[in-house]
PDB file of C-alpha atoms in Angstrom:
ATOM      1  CA  MET N  22     131.010 105.187  79.075  1.00 75.00           C
ATOM      2  CA  ASP N  23     127.479 104.437  80.274  1.00 90.00           C
ATOM      3  CA  ARG N  24     127.298 105.176  83.979  1.00 92.00           C
ATOM      4  CA  LEU N  25     124.646 102.503  84.795  1.00 92.00           C
ATOM      5  CA  ALA N  26     126.648  99.893  82.880  1.00 93.00           C
ATOM      6  CA  SER N  27     129.771 100.820  84.820  1.00 94.00           C
ATOM      7  CA  MET N  28     127.844 100.642  88.106  1.00 94.00           C
ATOM      8  CA  ALA N  29     126.639  97.146  87.166  1.00 94.00           C
ATOM      9  CA  VAL N  30     130.203  96.020  86.424  1.00 94.00           C
ATOM     10  CA  PHE N  31     131.465  97.542  89.676  1.00 93.00           C
ATOM     11  CA  VAL N  32     128.751  95.795  91.730  1.00 93.00           C
ATOM     12  CA  LYS N  33     129.464  92.479  90.028  1.00 92.00           C
ATOM     13  CA  ALA N  34     133.194  92.816  90.724  1.00 91.00           C
ATOM     14  CA  VAL N  35     132.468  93.443  94.402  1.00 91.00           C
ATOM     15  CA  ASP N  36     129.933  90.608  94.635  1.00 89.00           C
ATOM     16  CA  LEU N  37     132.287  88.076  93.038  1.00 88.00           C
ATOM     17  CA  GLY N  38     135.445  89.329  94.688  1.00 87.00           C
ATOM     18  CA  SER N  39     137.637  89.922  91.634  1.00 88.00           C
ATOM     19  CA  PHE N  40     137.790  91.577  88.250  1.00 90.00           C
ATOM     20  CA  ALA N  41     138.472  88.222  86.610  1.00 89.00           C
ATOM     21  CA  ALA N  42     135.339  86.625  88.057  1.00 90.00           C
ATOM     22  CA  ALA N  43     133.242  89.620  87.039  1.00 91.00           C
ATOM     23  CA  ALA N  44     134.703  89.513  83.534  1.00 92.00           C
ATOM     24  CA  ALA N  45     133.791  85.836  83.178  1.00 92.00           C
ATOM     25  CA  ALA N  46     130.257  86.396  84.500  1.00 89.00           C
ATOM     26  CA  LEU N  47     129.615  89.407  82.265  1.00 91.00           C
ATOM     27  CA  ASP N  48     131.444  88.037  79.205  1.00 91.00           C
ATOM     28  CA  LEU N  49     133.912  90.917  79.255  1.00 92.00           C
ATOM     29  CA  SER N  50     137.675  91.063  79.235  1.00 92.00           C
ATOM     30  CA  GLY N  51     139.533  91.684  82.480  1.00 87.00           C
ATOM     31  CA  PRO N  52     140.881  95.029  81.282  1.00 91.00           C
ATOM     32  CA  MET N  53     137.366  96.155  80.309  1.00 94.00           C
ATOM     33  CA  VAL N  54     136.140  95.499  83.864  1.00 92.00           C
ATOM     34  CA  GLY N  55     139.024  97.635  85.159  1.00 91.00           C
ATOM     35  CA  LYS N  56     138.150 100.336  82.646  1.00 94.00           C
ATOM     36  CA  HIS N  57     134.571 100.541  83.945  1.00 95.00           C
ATOM     37  CA  VAL N  58     135.746 100.870  87.541  1.00 93.00           C
ATOM     38  CA  ARG N  59     138.336 103.515  86.633  1.00 93.00           C
ATOM     39  CA  PHE N  60     135.655 105.451  84.738  1.00 95.00           C
ATOM     40  CA  LEU N  61     133.587 105.666  87.927  1.00 93.00           C
ATOM     41  CA  GLU N  62     136.590 106.602  90.057  1.00 93.00           C
ATOM     42  CA  GLU N  63     137.655 109.346  87.655  1.00 94.00           C
ATOM     43  CA  ARG N  64     134.109 110.667  87.429  1.00 93.00           C
ATOM     44  CA  LEU N  65     133.733 110.722  91.215  1.00 93.00           C
ATOM     45  CA  GLY N  66     137.283 111.795  91.973  1.00 94.00           C
ATOM     46  CA  VAL N  67     137.464 109.118  94.694  1.00 93.00           C
ATOM     47  CA  ARG N  68     139.070 105.660  94.771  1.00 93.00           C
ATOM     48  CA  LEU N  69     136.521 102.849  95.105  1.00 94.00           C
ATOM     49  CA  ILE N  70     138.729  99.771  95.254  1.00 91.00           C
ATOM     50  CA  ASN N  71     142.239  99.287  96.580  1.00 88.00           C
ATOM     51  CA  ARG N  72     143.926  96.912  94.118  1.00 78.00           C
ATOM     52  CA  THR N  73     147.177  94.952  94.392  1.00 72.00           C
ATOM     53  CA  THR N  74     148.492  92.066  92.336  1.00 63.00           C
ATOM     54  CA  ARG N  75     147.193  89.609  94.949  1.00 69.00           C
ATOM     55  CA  ARG N  76     143.924  91.063  96.232  1.00 76.00           C
ATOM     56  CA  GLN N  77     141.377  93.859  96.080  1.00 82.00           C
ATOM     57  CA  SER N  78     139.397  95.547  98.830  1.00 87.00           C
ATOM     58  CA  LEU N  79     136.754  98.269  98.981  1.00 91.00           C
ATOM     59  CA  THR N  80     137.639 101.654 100.375  1.00 93.00           C
ATOM     60  CA  ASP N  81     135.266 103.086 102.980  1.00 92.00           C
ATOM     61  CA  PHE N  82     133.715 105.294 100.317  1.00 94.00           C
ATOM     62  CA  GLY N  83     133.648 102.372  97.901  1.00 92.00           C
ATOM     63  CA  ARG N  84     131.613 100.329 100.368  1.00 93.00           C
ATOM     64  CA  ALA N  85     129.015 103.104 100.760  1.00 94.00           C
ATOM     65  CA  TYR N  86     128.951 103.711  97.004  1.00 94.00           C
ATOM     66  CA  TYR N  87     128.472  99.990  96.379  1.00 93.00           C
ATOM     67  CA  GLU N  88     125.315  99.938  98.559  1.00 93.00           C
ATOM     68  CA  ARG N  89     123.861 102.918  96.742  1.00 93.00           C
ATOM     69  CA  CYS N  90     124.681 101.418  93.357  1.00 93.00           C
ATOM     70  CA  ARG N  91     122.739  98.282  94.271  1.00 91.00           C
ATOM     71  CA  VAL N  92     119.665 100.425  95.054  1.00 89.00           C
ATOM     72  CA  VAL N  93     120.011 102.409  91.822  1.00 92.00           C
ATOM     73  CA  LEU N  94     120.370  99.280  89.692  1.00 90.00           C
ATOM     74  CA  THR N  95     117.358  97.638  91.330  1.00 85.00           C
ATOM     75  CA  GLU N  96     115.231 100.711  90.643  1.00 84.00           C
ATOM     76  CA  ALA N  97     116.465 100.873  87.052  1.00 85.00           C
ATOM     77  CA  GLU N  98     115.512  97.237  86.504  1.00 81.00           C
ATOM     78  CA  ALA N  99     112.082  97.901  87.985  1.00 77.00           C
ATOM     79  CA  ALA N 100     111.590 100.877  85.664  1.00 77.00           C
ATOM     80  CA  ASP N 101     112.543  98.773  82.641  1.00 76.00           C
ATOM     81  CA  ALA N 102     110.162  96.042  83.793  1.00 72.00           C
ATOM     82  CA  LEU N 103     107.291  98.528  83.766  1.00 69.00           C
ATOM     83  CA  ALA N 104     107.839  99.051  80.067  1.00 66.00           C
ATOM     84  CA  ALA N 105     108.017  95.299  79.505  1.00 62.00           C
ATOM     85  CA  ASP N 106     104.674  94.908  81.293  1.00 62.00           C
ATOM     86  CA  GLN N 107     103.016  97.235  78.820  1.00 58.00           C
ATOM     87  CA  LEU N 108     103.907  94.813  76.038  1.00 57.00           C
ATOM     88  CA  SER N 109     102.864  91.660  77.840  1.00 72.00           C
ATOM     89  CA  GLU N 110      99.930  90.189  79.708  1.00 80.00           C
ATOM     90  CA  PRO N 111      99.639  88.749  83.221  1.00 83.00           C
ATOM     91  CA  ARG N 112     100.590  85.117  83.502  1.00 83.00           C
ATOM     92  CA  GLY N 113     101.293  82.566  86.152  1.00 87.00           C
ATOM     93  CA  LYS N 114      99.626  81.945  89.502  1.00 91.00           C
ATOM     94  CA  LEU N 115      97.950  84.748  91.457  1.00 94.00           C
ATOM     95  CA  ARG N 116      97.414  83.723  95.098  1.00 94.00           C
ATOM     96  CA  VAL N 117      94.816  85.775  96.955  1.00 96.00           C
ATOM     97  CA  THR N 118      93.417  85.442 100.483  1.00 95.00           C
ATOM     98  CA  MET N 119      90.133  87.153 101.381  1.00 94.00           C
ATOM     99  CA  PRO N 120      87.291  87.099 103.934  1.00 90.00           C
ATOM    100  CA  ALA N 121      84.888  84.254 103.169  1.00 87.00           C
ATOM    101  CA  HIS N 122      81.668  86.177 102.660  1.00 87.00           C
ATOM    102  CA  PHE N 123      82.961  89.399 101.119  1.00 91.00           C
ATOM    103  CA  GLY N 124      85.309  87.328  98.987  1.00 93.00           C
ATOM    104  CA  ARG N 125      82.647  84.971  97.675  1.00 92.00           C
ATOM    105  CA  HIS N 126      80.071  87.643  96.802  1.00 92.00           C
ATOM    106  CA  CYS N 127      82.242  90.594  95.771  1.00 94.00           C
ATOM    107  CA  VAL N 128      85.928  89.813  95.183  1.00 96.00           C
ATOM    108  CA  THR N 129      85.776  86.433  93.451  1.00 96.00           C
ATOM    109  CA  PRO N 130      83.491  87.574  90.584  1.00 96.00           C
ATOM    110  CA  VAL N 131      85.941  90.377  89.736  1.00 97.00           C
ATOM    111  CA  LEU N 132      88.944  88.049  89.735  1.00 97.00           C
ATOM    112  CA  LEU N 133      87.125  85.436  87.676  1.00 97.00           C
ATOM    113  CA  GLU N 134      86.384  88.085  85.069  1.00 96.00           C
ATOM    114  CA  LEU N 135      90.080  89.014  85.070  1.00 95.00           C
ATOM    115  CA  ALA N 136      90.986  85.359  84.497  1.00 95.00           C
ATOM    116  CA  ARG N 137      88.540  85.194  81.579  1.00 95.00           C
ATOM    117  CA  GLN N 138      90.203  88.258  80.093  1.00 94.00           C
ATOM    118  CA  TYR N 139      93.731  86.836  80.460  1.00 93.00           C
ATOM    119  CA  PRO N 140      93.925  83.098  79.678  1.00 92.00           C
ATOM    120  CA  SER N 141      97.540  82.818  80.896  1.00 89.00           C
ATOM    121  CA  LEU N 142      96.554  83.928  84.415  1.00 92.00           C
ATOM    122  CA  GLU N 143      95.987  81.241  87.061  1.00 93.00           C
ATOM    123  CA  LEU N 144      93.959  81.894  90.222  1.00 95.00           C
ATOM    124  CA  ASP N 145      94.615  80.331  93.611  1.00 94.00           C
ATOM    125  CA  LEU N 146      91.968  81.820  95.929  1.00 95.00           C
ATOM    126  CA  SER N 147      91.523  81.238  99.649  1.00 93.00           C
ATOM    127  CA  LEU N 148      88.214  82.309 101.205  1.00 92.00           C
ATOM    128  CA  SER N 149      88.723  82.323 104.936  1.00 86.00           C
ATOM    129  CA  ASP N 150      88.225  84.703 107.835  1.00 79.00           C
ATOM    130  CA  ARG N 151      91.626  83.701 109.203  1.00 80.00           C
ATOM    131  CA  PHE N 152      94.192  86.466 108.766  1.00 78.00           C
ATOM    132  CA  ALA N 153      96.863  84.845 106.622  1.00 79.00           C
ATOM    133  CA  ASP N 154     100.404  86.221 106.589  1.00 81.00           C
ATOM    134  CA  LEU N 155     101.399  87.433 103.127  1.00 85.00           C
ATOM    135  CA  ALA N 156     105.054  86.466 103.448  1.00 79.00           C
ATOM    136  CA  GLU N 157     104.816  83.277 105.502  1.00 79.00           C
ATOM    137  CA  ASP N 158     101.829  81.874 103.603  1.00 84.00           C
ATOM    138  CA  GLY N 159     103.059  82.916 100.173  1.00 86.00           C
ATOM    139  CA  TYR N 160     100.134  85.086  99.048  1.00 91.00           C
ATOM    140  CA  ASP N 161     100.491  87.737  96.369  1.00 93.00           C
ATOM    141  CA  LEU N 162      97.502  89.705  97.603  1.00 95.00           C
ATOM    142  CA  ALA N 163      95.260  89.909 100.667  1.00 94.00           C
ATOM    143  CA  ILE N 164      91.824  91.507 100.848  1.00 95.00           C
ATOM    144  CA  ARG N 165      90.927  92.777 104.306  1.00 91.00           C
ATOM    145  CA  THR N 166      87.937  94.654 105.695  1.00 86.00           C
ATOM    146  CA  GLY N 167      88.328  97.260 108.406  1.00 80.00           C
ATOM    147  CA  ILE N 168      91.401  99.326 109.216  1.00 75.00           C
ATOM    148  CA  PRO N 169      94.519  97.408 108.124  1.00 72.00           C
ATOM    149  CA  ASP N 170      97.416  96.887 110.505  1.00 71.00           C
ATOM    150  CA  ASP N 171     100.212  99.405 110.032  1.00 66.00           C
ATOM    151  CA  LYS N 172     102.701  96.673 109.271  1.00 72.00           C
ATOM    152  CA  ALA N 173     106.168  97.414 107.932  1.00 71.00           C
ATOM    153  CA  GLY N 174     106.853  96.132 104.454  1.00 83.00           C
ATOM    154  CA  VAL N 175     103.167  95.964 103.443  1.00 88.00           C
ATOM    155  CA  THR N 176     101.356  98.314 101.060  1.00 91.00           C
ATOM    156  CA  ALA N 177      97.592  98.872 101.421  1.00 92.00           C
ATOM    157  CA  ARG N 178      95.156 100.393  98.928  1.00 94.00           C
ATOM    158  CA  ARG N 179      91.488 100.957  99.650  1.00 95.00           C
ATOM    159  CA  VAL N 180      89.356  99.226  97.024  1.00 95.00           C
ATOM    160  CA  ALA N 181      85.817  99.638  98.427  1.00 95.00           C
ATOM    161  CA  ARG N 182      83.707 101.303 101.108  1.00 94.00           C
ATOM    162  CA  GLN N 183      80.814  99.276 102.509  1.00 93.00           C
ATOM    163  CA  ARG N 184      77.964 101.385 103.901  1.00 94.00           C
ATOM    164  CA  MET N 185      76.563  99.707 106.981  1.00 95.00           C
ATOM    165  CA  VAL N 186      72.845  99.799 107.831  1.00 96.00           C
ATOM    166  CA  VAL N 187      70.742  98.720 110.778  1.00 96.00           C
ATOM    167  CA  CYS N 188      67.744  96.745 109.588  1.00 97.00           C
ATOM    168  CA  ALA N 189      64.934  94.500 110.813  1.00 97.00           C
ATOM    169  CA  SER N 190      61.907  92.653 109.452  1.00 97.00           C
ATOM    170  CA  PRO N 191      58.417  94.177 109.367  1.00 97.00           C
ATOM    171  CA  SER N 192      57.221  91.401 111.689  1.00 96.00           C
ATOM    172  CA  TYR N 193      59.861  92.273 114.291  1.00 96.00           C
ATOM    173  CA  LEU N 194      58.979  95.972 114.146  1.00 96.00           C
ATOM    174  CA  GLU N 195      55.271  95.220 114.573  1.00 96.00           C
ATOM    175  CA  VAL N 196      55.957  93.430 117.850  1.00 95.00           C
ATOM    176  CA  HIS N 197      58.855  95.470 119.280  1.00 94.00           C
ATOM    177  CA  GLY N 198      58.447  98.880 117.683  1.00 94.00           C
ATOM    178  CA  ARG N 199      60.860 100.860 115.571  1.00 94.00           C
ATOM    179  CA  PRO N 200      64.041 102.373 117.073  1.00 93.00           C
ATOM    180  CA  LEU N 201      64.171 106.064 116.244  1.00 91.00           C
ATOM    181  CA  ARG N 202      67.567 106.956 117.730  1.00 92.00           C
ATOM    182  CA  ILE N 203      70.823 105.181 118.395  1.00 92.00           C
ATOM    183  CA  ASP N 204      69.990 105.293 122.108  1.00 91.00           C
ATOM    184  CA  ASP N 205      66.931 103.116 121.411  1.00 92.00           C
ATOM    185  CA  LEU N 206      69.045 100.190 120.216  1.00 91.00           C
ATOM    186  CA  GLY N 207      69.785  99.049 123.760  1.00 88.00           C
ATOM    187  CA  SER N 208      66.162  98.042 124.314  1.00 90.00           C
ATOM    188  CA  HIS N 209      66.034  95.770 121.245  1.00 93.00           C
ATOM    189  CA  HIS N 210      67.164  92.268 120.416  1.00 92.00           C
ATOM    190  CA  ALA N 211      70.238  92.165 118.180  1.00 94.00           C
ATOM    191  CA  ILE N 212      71.893  89.560 115.978  1.00 94.00           C
ATOM    192  CA  ILE N 213      75.664  89.833 116.248  1.00 91.00           C
ATOM    193  CA  TYR N 214      78.353  88.800 113.802  1.00 89.00           C
ATOM    194  CA  ARG N 215      81.283  86.996 115.367  1.00 82.00           C
ATOM    195  CA  ARG N 216      84.456  85.634 113.809  1.00 72.00           C
ATOM    196  CA  LEU N 217      86.725  82.919 115.163  1.00 65.00           C
ATOM    197  CA  GLY N 218      84.598  82.574 118.274  1.00 59.00           C
ATOM    198  CA  ARG N 219      84.611  86.235 119.298  1.00 62.00           C
ATOM    199  CA  VAL N 220      82.698  89.420 118.543  1.00 58.00           C
ATOM    200  CA  VAL N 221      84.739  91.200 115.896  1.00 60.00           C
ATOM    201  CA  GLN N 222      83.643  94.779 116.386  1.00 72.00           C
ATOM    202  CA  PRO N 223      80.815  96.784 117.931  1.00 84.00           C
ATOM    203  CA  TRP N 224      78.284  98.516 115.743  1.00 91.00           C
ATOM    204  CA  LEU N 225      79.770 101.826 114.591  1.00 92.00           C
ATOM    205  CA  PHE N 226      78.050 105.110 113.828  1.00 93.00           C
ATOM    206  CA  PRO N 227      79.903 108.150 112.419  1.00 92.00           C
ATOM    207  CA  ARG N 228      79.965 111.469 114.290  1.00 88.00           C
ATOM    208  CA  ASN N 229      81.119 114.854 113.037  1.00 85.00           C
ATOM    209  CA  ASP N 230      84.774 115.514 113.874  1.00 82.00           C
ATOM    210  CA  GLN N 231      84.802 112.728 116.452  1.00 87.00           C
ATOM    211  CA  PRO N 232      85.662 109.039 116.519  1.00 88.00           C
ATOM    212  CA  ALA N 233      82.802 106.755 115.540  1.00 89.00           C
ATOM    213  CA  LEU N 234      80.286 105.967 118.264  1.00 91.00           C
ATOM    214  CA  GLU N 235      80.585 102.336 119.360  1.00 89.00           C
ATOM    215  CA  ILE N 236      77.506 100.377 120.383  1.00 88.00           C
ATOM    216  CA  THR N 237      77.623  96.758 121.533  1.00 85.00           C
ATOM    217  CA  PRO N 238      74.011  95.539 121.617  1.00 85.00           C
ATOM    218  CA  VAL N 239      72.997  92.758 123.958  1.00 83.00           C
ATOM    219  CA  SER N 240      72.261  89.617 121.994  1.00 86.00           C
ATOM    220  CA  ARG N 241      71.431  85.958 122.408  1.00 83.00           C
ATOM    221  CA  LEU N 242      72.105  85.268 118.713  1.00 91.00           C
ATOM    222  CA  ARG N 243      75.715  85.268 117.480  1.00 89.00           C
ATOM    223  CA  LEU N 244      76.581  83.918 114.026  1.00 89.00           C
ATOM    224  CA  ASP N 245      79.736  83.832 111.937  1.00 85.00           C
ATOM    225  CA  ASP N 246      77.993  84.115 108.547  1.00 87.00           C
ATOM    226  CA  LEU N 247      76.551  87.397 107.289  1.00 90.00           C
ATOM    227  CA  ASP N 248      73.951  85.742 105.064  1.00 92.00           C
ATOM    228  CA  ALA N 249      72.719  83.748 108.059  1.00 94.00           C
ATOM    229  CA  ILE N 250      72.410  86.992 110.060  1.00 94.00           C
ATOM    230  CA  ALA N 251      70.375  88.580 107.254  1.00 96.00           C
ATOM    231  CA  ASP N 252      68.145  85.488 107.130  1.00 96.00           C
ATOM    232  CA  ALA N 253      67.654  85.577 110.903  1.00 96.00           C
ATOM    233  CA  ALA N 254      66.775  89.276 110.767  1.00 97.00           C
ATOM    234  CA  ALA N 255      64.302  88.642 107.936  1.00 97.00           C
ATOM    235  CA  ALA N 256      62.750  85.902 110.095  1.00 96.00           C
ATOM    236  CA  GLY N 257      61.986  88.463 112.792  1.00 95.00           C
ATOM    237  CA  MET N 258      64.699  87.480 115.286  1.00 96.00           C
ATOM    238  CA  GLY N 259      66.096  90.953 115.874  1.00 95.00           C
ATOM    239  CA  LEU N 260      68.020  93.936 114.524  1.00 96.00           C
ATOM    240  CA  ALA N 261      71.097  93.434 112.359  1.00 96.00           C
ATOM    241  CA  TRP N 262      73.978  95.733 111.357  1.00 96.00           C
ATOM    242  CA  LEU N 263      75.010  94.680 107.864  1.00 95.00           C
ATOM    243  CA  PRO N 264      76.567  95.987 104.648  1.00 94.00           C
ATOM    244  CA  TYR N 265      73.951  97.607 102.430  1.00 95.00           C
ATOM    245  CA  TRP N 266      75.083  95.608  99.395  1.00 94.00           C
ATOM    246  CA  LEU N 267      74.229  92.406 101.244  1.00 94.00           C
ATOM    247  CA  VAL N 268      70.670  93.386 102.217  1.00 95.00           C
ATOM    248  CA  ARG N 269      69.830  95.568  99.195  1.00 94.00           C
ATOM    249  CA  GLU N 270      67.636  92.951  97.489  1.00 94.00           C
ATOM    250  CA  ARG N 271      65.916  92.011 100.754  1.00 96.00           C
ATOM    251  CA  ILE N 272      65.130  95.688 101.347  1.00 96.00           C
ATOM    252  CA  LYS N 273      63.726  96.038  97.827  1.00 96.00           C
ATOM    253  CA  ALA N 274      61.613  92.925  98.387  1.00 96.00           C
ATOM    254  CA  GLY N 275      60.339  94.275 101.692  1.00 96.00           C
ATOM    255  CA  THR N 276      61.614  91.432 103.876  1.00 97.00           C
ATOM    256  CA  LEU N 277      63.955  93.848 105.649  1.00 97.00           C
ATOM    257  CA  VAL N 278      63.449  97.508 106.545  1.00 97.00           C
ATOM    258  CA  PRO N 279      66.359  99.980 106.922  1.00 96.00           C
ATOM    259  CA  LEU N 280      66.246 101.853 110.222  1.00 96.00           C
ATOM    260  CA  LEU N 281      67.592 105.144 111.599  1.00 94.00           C
ATOM    261  CA  PRO N 282      67.259 106.986 108.265  1.00 89.00           C
ATOM    262  CA  GLU N 283      68.575 110.235 109.770  1.00 88.00           C
ATOM    263  CA  GLN N 284      71.755 108.532 110.915  1.00 90.00           C
ATOM    264  CA  PRO N 285      74.549 108.320 108.270  1.00 90.00           C
ATOM    265  CA  GLY N 286      75.789 104.784 107.728  1.00 91.00           C
ATOM    266  CA  PHE N 287      79.291 103.892 108.839  1.00 92.00           C
ATOM    267  CA  LEU N 288      81.652 103.272 105.911  1.00 93.00           C
ATOM    268  CA  TYR N 289      83.451  99.998 106.495  1.00 89.00           C
ATOM    269  CA  ASP N 290      86.496  99.973 104.230  1.00 92.00           C
ATOM    270  CA  ALA N 291      87.996  97.095 102.299  1.00 94.00           C
ATOM    271  CA  TYR N 292      91.689  97.089 101.394  1.00 95.00           C
ATOM    272  CA  ALA N 293      94.004  95.217  99.086  1.00 95.00           C
ATOM    273  CA  LEU N 294      97.389  94.508 100.695  1.00 94.00           C
ATOM    274  CA  TRP N 295     100.639  93.289  99.173  1.00 94.00           C
ATOM    275  CA  LEU N 296     104.277  93.082 100.138  1.00 90.00           C
ATOM    276  CA  GLN N 297     106.341  96.120  99.205  1.00 87.00           C
ATOM    277  CA  THR N 298     108.548  95.474  96.208  1.00 81.00           C
ATOM    278  CA  PRO N 299     110.576  97.633  93.797  1.00 74.00           C
ATOM    279  CA  HIS N 300     108.467  96.262  90.960  1.00 76.00           C
ATOM    280  CA  LEU N 301     104.867  95.208  91.534  1.00 83.00           C
ATOM    281  CA  PRO N 302     104.112  92.194  89.302  1.00 86.00           C
ATOM    282  CA  LEU N 303     101.702  92.933  86.482  1.00 88.00           C
ATOM    283  CA  LYS N 304      99.233  90.273  87.664  1.00 92.00           C
ATOM    284  CA  VAL N 305      98.991  91.916  91.099  1.00 93.00           C
ATOM    285  CA  ARG N 306      98.695  95.437  89.752  1.00 92.00           C
ATOM    286  CA  LEU N 307      95.936  94.483  87.323  1.00 94.00           C
ATOM    287  CA  ALA N 308      94.044  92.604  90.031  1.00 96.00           C
ATOM    288  CA  VAL N 309      94.159  95.577  92.415  1.00 96.00           C
ATOM    289  CA  ASP N 310      93.117  97.998  89.660  1.00 95.00           C
ATOM    290  CA  ALA N 311      90.236  95.709  88.641  1.00 96.00           C
ATOM    291  CA  LEU N 312      88.996  95.453  92.237  1.00 96.00           C
ATOM    292  CA  ALA N 313      89.254  99.225  92.800  1.00 96.00           C
ATOM    293  CA  ALA N 314      87.242  99.845  89.618  1.00 95.00           C
ATOM    294  CA  ALA N 315      84.576  97.167  90.070  1.00 95.00           C
ATOM    295  CA  LEU N 316      83.907  96.824  93.802  1.00 95.00           C
ATOM    296  CA  PRO N 317      82.385 100.291  94.367  1.00 92.00           C
ATOM    297  CA  LYS N 318      79.648  99.309  91.896  1.00 89.00           C
ATOM    298  CA  PHE N 319      78.754  96.347  94.126  1.00 84.00           C
ATOM    299  CA  MET N 320      78.510  98.578  97.181  1.00 85.00           C
ATOM    300  CA  GLY N 321      75.867 101.075  96.039  1.00 71.00           C
TER     301      GLY N 321
END
């Protein structure tokens, strides 16, 4: 007999409490259910179920074997589902939460292209700097920047690396001079990004074989929108620490100047996160793959 089929019958008999109930649920005869269980017992050389005319109960080994069978059957179903995915296309609602600015400029265009490619896919996108909970808020996918929390039950995959640059306008540099070293930053005006009413993170600069150097410049300008910070820097209001992809066009146009050319830029990572599951839905897998393939092109 097929071992997986016999495991499935055994699990069903335990779940429903009797051979008769399992037979009715699986459209089998009562004797056939017993035959599957006996096949497993004979193969293992151990009794799984104590049976009398009035009741049945799991042996100690049967209880442990039952738990393992449930795991094996779940994995087998997940493996079969992978094959089914290859013959289908993503469909249904994909709920994604992402940071407002990074999401609007980088993530959303990729997901919109995915939706154009697959007409049966629905998008439900939330662009907010609030950290939503995947399970409680019902999201399929979360995009986060920075180091993700090491949270049990959540899988993270890096999908992009944002190179950070310090920049300022030519007019600011004419008045205040150009910082040549990281130590010079303390004597300059800075424009700081804050989120939810607080400074999110100091400016970071990589060091060989050491943790990143953290600098918290003094500032009288604090904004919660990266575009607004770039605009303020271009207007001559101070230095800004921003992703290169955001200021690339301003640098090309000459309204912003990259500083500290000898200093490597910190790589600020972006991750896709989802709840661990035996079988990752096709819509989620395709979305993560699309982001991992497309986002690095935005970053350069």
